[in-house]
mmCIF file of C-alpha atoms in Angstrom:
data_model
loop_
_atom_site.group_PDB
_atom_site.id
_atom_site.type_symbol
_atom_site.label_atom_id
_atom_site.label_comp_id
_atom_site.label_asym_id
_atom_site.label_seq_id
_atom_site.Cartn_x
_atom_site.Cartn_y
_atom_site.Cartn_z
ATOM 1 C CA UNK S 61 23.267 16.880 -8.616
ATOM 2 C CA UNK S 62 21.268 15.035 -11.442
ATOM 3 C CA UNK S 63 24.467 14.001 -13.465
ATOM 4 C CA UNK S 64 26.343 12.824 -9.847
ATOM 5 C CA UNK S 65 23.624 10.761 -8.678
ATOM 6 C CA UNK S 66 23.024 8.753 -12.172
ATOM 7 C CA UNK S 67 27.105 8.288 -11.829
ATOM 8 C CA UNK S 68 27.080 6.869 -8.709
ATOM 9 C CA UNK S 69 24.233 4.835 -9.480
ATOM 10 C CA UNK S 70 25.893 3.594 -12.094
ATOM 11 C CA UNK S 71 29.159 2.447 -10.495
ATOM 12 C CA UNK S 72 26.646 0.494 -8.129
ATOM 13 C CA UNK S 73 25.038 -1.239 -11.812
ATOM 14 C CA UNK S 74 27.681 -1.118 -14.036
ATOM 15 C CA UNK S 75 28.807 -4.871 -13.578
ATOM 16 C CA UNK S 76 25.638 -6.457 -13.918
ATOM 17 C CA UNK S 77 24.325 -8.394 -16.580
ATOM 18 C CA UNK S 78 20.710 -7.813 -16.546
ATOM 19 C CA UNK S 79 18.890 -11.417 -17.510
ATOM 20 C CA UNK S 80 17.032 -12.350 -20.508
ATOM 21 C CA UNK S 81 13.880 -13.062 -18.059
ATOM 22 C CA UNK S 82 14.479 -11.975 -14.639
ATOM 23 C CA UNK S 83 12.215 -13.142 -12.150
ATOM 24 C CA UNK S 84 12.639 -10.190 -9.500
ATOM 25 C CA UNK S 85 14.910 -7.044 -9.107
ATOM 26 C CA UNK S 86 18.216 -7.853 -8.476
ATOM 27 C CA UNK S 87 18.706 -5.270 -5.453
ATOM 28 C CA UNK S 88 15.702 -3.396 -4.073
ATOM 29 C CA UNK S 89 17.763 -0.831 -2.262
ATOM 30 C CA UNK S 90 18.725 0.226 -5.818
ATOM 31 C CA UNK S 91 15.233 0.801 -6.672
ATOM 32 C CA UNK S 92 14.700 3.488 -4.040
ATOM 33 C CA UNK S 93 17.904 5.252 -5.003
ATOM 34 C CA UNK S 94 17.038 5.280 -8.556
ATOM 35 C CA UNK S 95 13.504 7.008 -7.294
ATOM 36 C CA UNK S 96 15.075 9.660 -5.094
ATOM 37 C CA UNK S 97 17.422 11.186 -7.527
ATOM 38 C CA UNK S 98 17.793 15.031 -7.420
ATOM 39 C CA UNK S 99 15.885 16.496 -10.428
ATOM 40 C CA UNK S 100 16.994 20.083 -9.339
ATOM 41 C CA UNK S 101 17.781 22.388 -12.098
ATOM 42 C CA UNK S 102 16.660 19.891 -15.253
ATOM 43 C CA UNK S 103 14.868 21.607 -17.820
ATOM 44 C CA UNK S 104 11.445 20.857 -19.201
ATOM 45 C CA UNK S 105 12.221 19.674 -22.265
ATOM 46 C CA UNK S 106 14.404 17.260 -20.899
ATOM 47 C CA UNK S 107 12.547 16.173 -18.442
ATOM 48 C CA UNK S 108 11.238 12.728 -20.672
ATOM 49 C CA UNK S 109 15.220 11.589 -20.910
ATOM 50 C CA UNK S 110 15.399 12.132 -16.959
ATOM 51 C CA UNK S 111 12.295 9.432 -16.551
ATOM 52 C CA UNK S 112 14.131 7.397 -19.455
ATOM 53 C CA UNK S 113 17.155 7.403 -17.521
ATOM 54 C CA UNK S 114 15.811 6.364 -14.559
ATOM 55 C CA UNK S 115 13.358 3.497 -16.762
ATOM 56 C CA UNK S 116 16.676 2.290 -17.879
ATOM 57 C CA UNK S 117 18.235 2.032 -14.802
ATOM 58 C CA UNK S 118 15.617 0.080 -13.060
ATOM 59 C CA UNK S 119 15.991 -2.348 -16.390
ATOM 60 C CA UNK S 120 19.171 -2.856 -15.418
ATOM 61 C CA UNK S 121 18.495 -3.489 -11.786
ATOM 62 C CA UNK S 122 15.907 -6.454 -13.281
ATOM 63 C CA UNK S 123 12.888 -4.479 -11.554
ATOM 64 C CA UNK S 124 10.531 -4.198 -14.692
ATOM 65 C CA UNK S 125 7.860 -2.995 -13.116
ATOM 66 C CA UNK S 126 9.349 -0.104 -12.082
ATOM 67 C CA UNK S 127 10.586 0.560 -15.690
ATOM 68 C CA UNK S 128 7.614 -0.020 -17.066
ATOM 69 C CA UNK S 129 5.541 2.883 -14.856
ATOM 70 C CA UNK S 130 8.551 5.382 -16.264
ATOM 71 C CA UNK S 131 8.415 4.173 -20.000
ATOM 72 C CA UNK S 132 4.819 4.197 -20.367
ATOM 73 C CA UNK S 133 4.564 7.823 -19.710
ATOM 74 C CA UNK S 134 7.726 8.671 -21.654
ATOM 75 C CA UNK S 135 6.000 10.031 -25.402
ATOM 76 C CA UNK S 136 9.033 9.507 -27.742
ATOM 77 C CA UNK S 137 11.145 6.879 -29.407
ATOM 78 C CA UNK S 138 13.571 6.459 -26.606
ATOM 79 C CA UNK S 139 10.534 5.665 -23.858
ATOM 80 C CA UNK S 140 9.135 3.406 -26.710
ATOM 81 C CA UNK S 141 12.369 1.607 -26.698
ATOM 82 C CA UNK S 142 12.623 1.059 -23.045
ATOM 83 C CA UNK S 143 9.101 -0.057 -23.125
ATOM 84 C CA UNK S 144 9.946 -2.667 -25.431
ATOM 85 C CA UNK S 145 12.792 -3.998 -23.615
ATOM 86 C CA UNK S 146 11.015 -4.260 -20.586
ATOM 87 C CA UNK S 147 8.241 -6.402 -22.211
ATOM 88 C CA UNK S 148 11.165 -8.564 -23.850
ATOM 89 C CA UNK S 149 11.786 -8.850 -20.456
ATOM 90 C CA UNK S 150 8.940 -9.894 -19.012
ATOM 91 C CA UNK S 151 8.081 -12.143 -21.874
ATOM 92 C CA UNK S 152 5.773 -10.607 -23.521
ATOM 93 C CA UNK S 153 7.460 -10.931 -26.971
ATOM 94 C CA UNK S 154 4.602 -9.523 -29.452
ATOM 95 C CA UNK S 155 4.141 -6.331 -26.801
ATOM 96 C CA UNK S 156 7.614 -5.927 -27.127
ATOM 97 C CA UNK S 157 7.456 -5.807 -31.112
ATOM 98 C CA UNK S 158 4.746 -2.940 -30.914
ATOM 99 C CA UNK S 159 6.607 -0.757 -28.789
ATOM 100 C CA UNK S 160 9.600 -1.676 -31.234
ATOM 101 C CA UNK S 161 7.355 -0.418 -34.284
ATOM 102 C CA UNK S 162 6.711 3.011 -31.859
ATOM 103 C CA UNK S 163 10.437 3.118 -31.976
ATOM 104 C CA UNK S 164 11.230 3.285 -35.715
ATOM 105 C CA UNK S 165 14.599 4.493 -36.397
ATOM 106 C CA UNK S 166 17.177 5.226 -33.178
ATOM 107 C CA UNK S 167 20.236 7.185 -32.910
ATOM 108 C CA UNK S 168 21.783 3.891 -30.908
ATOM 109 C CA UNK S 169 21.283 1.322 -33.698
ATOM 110 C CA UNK S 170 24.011 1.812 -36.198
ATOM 111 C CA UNK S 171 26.686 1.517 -33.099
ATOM 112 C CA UNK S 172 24.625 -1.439 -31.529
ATOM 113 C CA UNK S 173 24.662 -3.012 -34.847
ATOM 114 C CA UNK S 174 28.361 -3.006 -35.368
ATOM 115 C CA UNK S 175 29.263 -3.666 -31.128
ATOM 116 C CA UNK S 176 26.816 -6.954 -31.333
ATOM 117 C CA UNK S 177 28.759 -7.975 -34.747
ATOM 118 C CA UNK S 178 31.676 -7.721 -32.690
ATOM 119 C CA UNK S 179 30.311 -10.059 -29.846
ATOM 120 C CA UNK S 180 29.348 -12.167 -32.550
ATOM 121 C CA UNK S 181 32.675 -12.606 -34.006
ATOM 122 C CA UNK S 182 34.154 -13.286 -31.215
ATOM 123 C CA UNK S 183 32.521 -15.882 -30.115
ATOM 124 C CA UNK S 184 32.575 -19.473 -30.942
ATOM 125 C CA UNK S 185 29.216 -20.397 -32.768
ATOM 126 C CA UNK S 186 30.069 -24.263 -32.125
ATOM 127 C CA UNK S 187 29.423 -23.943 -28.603
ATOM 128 C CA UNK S 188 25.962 -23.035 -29.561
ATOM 129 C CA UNK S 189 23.937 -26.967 -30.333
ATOM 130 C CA UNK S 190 20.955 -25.578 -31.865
ATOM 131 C CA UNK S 191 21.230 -24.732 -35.731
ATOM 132 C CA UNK S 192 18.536 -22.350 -35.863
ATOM 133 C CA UNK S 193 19.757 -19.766 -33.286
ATOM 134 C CA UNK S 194 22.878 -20.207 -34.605
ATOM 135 C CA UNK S 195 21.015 -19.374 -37.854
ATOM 136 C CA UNK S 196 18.844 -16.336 -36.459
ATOM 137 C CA UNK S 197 22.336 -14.940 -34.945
ATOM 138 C CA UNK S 198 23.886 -15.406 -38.458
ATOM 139 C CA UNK S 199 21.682 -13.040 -40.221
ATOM 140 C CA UNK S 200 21.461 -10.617 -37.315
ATOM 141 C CA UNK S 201 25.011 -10.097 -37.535
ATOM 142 C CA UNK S 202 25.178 -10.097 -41.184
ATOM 143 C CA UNK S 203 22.361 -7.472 -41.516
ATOM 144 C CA UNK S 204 23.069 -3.644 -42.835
ATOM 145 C CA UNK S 205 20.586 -2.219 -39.969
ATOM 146 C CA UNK S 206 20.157 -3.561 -36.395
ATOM 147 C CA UNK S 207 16.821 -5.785 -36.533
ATOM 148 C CA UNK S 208 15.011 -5.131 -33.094
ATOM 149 C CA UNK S 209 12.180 -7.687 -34.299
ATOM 150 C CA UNK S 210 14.573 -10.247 -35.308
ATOM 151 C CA UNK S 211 16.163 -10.031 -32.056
ATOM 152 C CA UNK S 212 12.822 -10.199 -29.912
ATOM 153 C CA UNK S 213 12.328 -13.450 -32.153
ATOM 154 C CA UNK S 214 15.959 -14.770 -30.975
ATOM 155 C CA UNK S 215 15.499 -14.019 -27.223
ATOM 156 C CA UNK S 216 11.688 -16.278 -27.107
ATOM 157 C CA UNK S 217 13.770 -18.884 -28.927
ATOM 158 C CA UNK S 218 16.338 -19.241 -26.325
ATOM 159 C CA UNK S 219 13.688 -18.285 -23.596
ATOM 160 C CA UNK S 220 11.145 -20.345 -24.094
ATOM 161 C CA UNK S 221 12.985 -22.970 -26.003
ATOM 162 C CA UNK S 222 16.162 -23.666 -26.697
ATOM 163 C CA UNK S 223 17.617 -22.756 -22.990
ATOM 164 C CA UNK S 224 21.247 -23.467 -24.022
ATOM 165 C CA UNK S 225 23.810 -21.470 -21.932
ATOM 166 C CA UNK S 226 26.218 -20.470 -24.484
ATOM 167 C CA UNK S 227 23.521 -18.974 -26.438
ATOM 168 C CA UNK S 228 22.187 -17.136 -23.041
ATOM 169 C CA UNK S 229 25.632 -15.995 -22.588
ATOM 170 C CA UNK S 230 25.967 -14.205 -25.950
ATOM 171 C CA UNK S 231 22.303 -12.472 -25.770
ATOM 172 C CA UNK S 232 22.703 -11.272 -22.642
ATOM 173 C CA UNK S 233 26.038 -9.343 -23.482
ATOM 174 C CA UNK S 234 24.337 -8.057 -26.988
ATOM 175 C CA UNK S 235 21.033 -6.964 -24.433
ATOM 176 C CA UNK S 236 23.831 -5.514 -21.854
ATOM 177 C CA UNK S 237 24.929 -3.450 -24.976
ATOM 178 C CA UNK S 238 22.341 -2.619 -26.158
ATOM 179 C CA UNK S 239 21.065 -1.396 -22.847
ATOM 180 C CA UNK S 240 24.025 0.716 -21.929
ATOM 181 C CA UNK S 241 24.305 2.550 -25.372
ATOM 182 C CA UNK S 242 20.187 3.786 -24.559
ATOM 183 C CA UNK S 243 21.157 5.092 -21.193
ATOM 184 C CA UNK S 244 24.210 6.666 -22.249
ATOM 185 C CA UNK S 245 22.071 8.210 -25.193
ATOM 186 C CA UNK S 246 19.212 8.583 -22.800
ATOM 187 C CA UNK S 247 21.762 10.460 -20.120
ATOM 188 C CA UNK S 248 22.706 12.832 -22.622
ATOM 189 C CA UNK S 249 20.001 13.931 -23.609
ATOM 190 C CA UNK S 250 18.891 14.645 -20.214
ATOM 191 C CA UNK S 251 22.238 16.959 -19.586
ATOM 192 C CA UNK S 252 24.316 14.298 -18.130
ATOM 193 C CA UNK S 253 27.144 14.778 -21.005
ATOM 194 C CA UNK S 254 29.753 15.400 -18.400
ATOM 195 C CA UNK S 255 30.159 11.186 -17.094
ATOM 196 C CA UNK S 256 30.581 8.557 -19.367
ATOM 197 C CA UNK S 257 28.723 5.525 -18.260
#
C-alpha cells in the first residue's frame, strides 16, 4: 500500500519544477494525499524515511510548511537535509546552512555532484549576464565533492539579487535533482525499492 501510494503520488509530481522561493503550495489537494498515505505494515525502524518521504514530497508540491513539521521531527541526516532545503526555500539561507552542517556527508552527493556537472555542461553560461554566478556555478561544477553551502550561497544570489532567468532556469533543474535523488534515497530506505521514481 505504502510503496503504491508514494507511486501514484509521484506520477501526480513528477513534472514539476519546484521554485527556488515559492510563495504557496502549488496544489493543496496534493497536500492531503501526501498526509493520508497508508503506513500499514512499515517497520519501526523505517518509520523516519516514511516521514522523509512524505517531507520531500510536500517540498516538491512547494508547501514548506508542511515539510518543515515532517523534517523537524525526522533525527538523522536525511531529515536534516530536507530541513535545509525547505529553509533554502523559504529564504532563510543561514538556517538552511545549519541544517546542512547536521547533514555532513550523504549517500546522494557523489551522484548529485556529477548529474548537476552535467546540467552545467550543457548549458550555455553566456546566457547567464552576471559574472559572479557564472563564477559561483564554475567552481561548483568544478569541485571533487558536492558543496551544499556553496550552493545555498548561489540560490540567495539569484534570489535576492541577481533575478536573471537563465540562471533561475539552471538552479531550479540542479534543486529538481537534487530533490528527486533524496526521495528516491529517502523511498528506499523506507521499503519502497520496488518503483523507481
Amino acid at each position: 500500500m505504502w510503496t503504491e501510494g508514494v507511486a501514484r503520488l509521484w506520477l501526480l509530481l513528477k513534472d514539476h519544477q519546484p521554485s527556488l522561493y515559492p510563495a504557496e503550495e502549488w496544489d493543496d489537494l496534493i497536500d492531503i494525499r501526501i498526509a493520508k498515505l497508508s503506513k500499514e505494515g512499515i517497520a519501526a525502524n523505517q518509520m523516519p524515511y516514511v516521514q522523509a518521504v512524505q517531507s520531500g514530497l510536500h517540498l516538491f508540491n512547494e508547501s514548506l510548511d508542511k515539510s518543515h513539521t515532517l523534517s523537524q521531527d525526522i533525527h538523522n541526516s536525511t531529515g536534516s537535509y530536507w530541513h535545509g532545503i525547505m529553509h533554502r526555500m523559504e529564504g532563510d539561507y543561514s538556517n538552511a546552512k545549519y541544517w546542512f552542517r547536521q547533514v555532513g556527508g550523504h549517500p546522494i552527493f557523489d551522484t548529485l555532484l556529477q548529474e548537476a556537472k552535467a546540467l552545467y555542461t550543457s548549458f550555455d553560461l553566456k546566457l547567464i549576464s552576471n559574472s559572479a554566478l557564472q563564477s559561483q556555478l564554475h567552481q561548483i561544477a568544478s569541485s571533487s565533492a558536492w558543496d551544499p553551502y556553496g550552493f545555498v550561497d548561489l540560490v540567495q544570489q539569484q534570489v535576492t539579487m541577481v533575478q536573471d532567468q537563465h540562471a533561475e532556469s539552471l538552479l531550479m533543474a540542479i534543486q529538481r535533482v537534487e530533490m528527486k535523488l533524496l526521495l528516491q534515497y529517502s523511498f528506499e530506505q523506507s521499503g519502497g525499492k520496488a518503483v523507481e521514481l
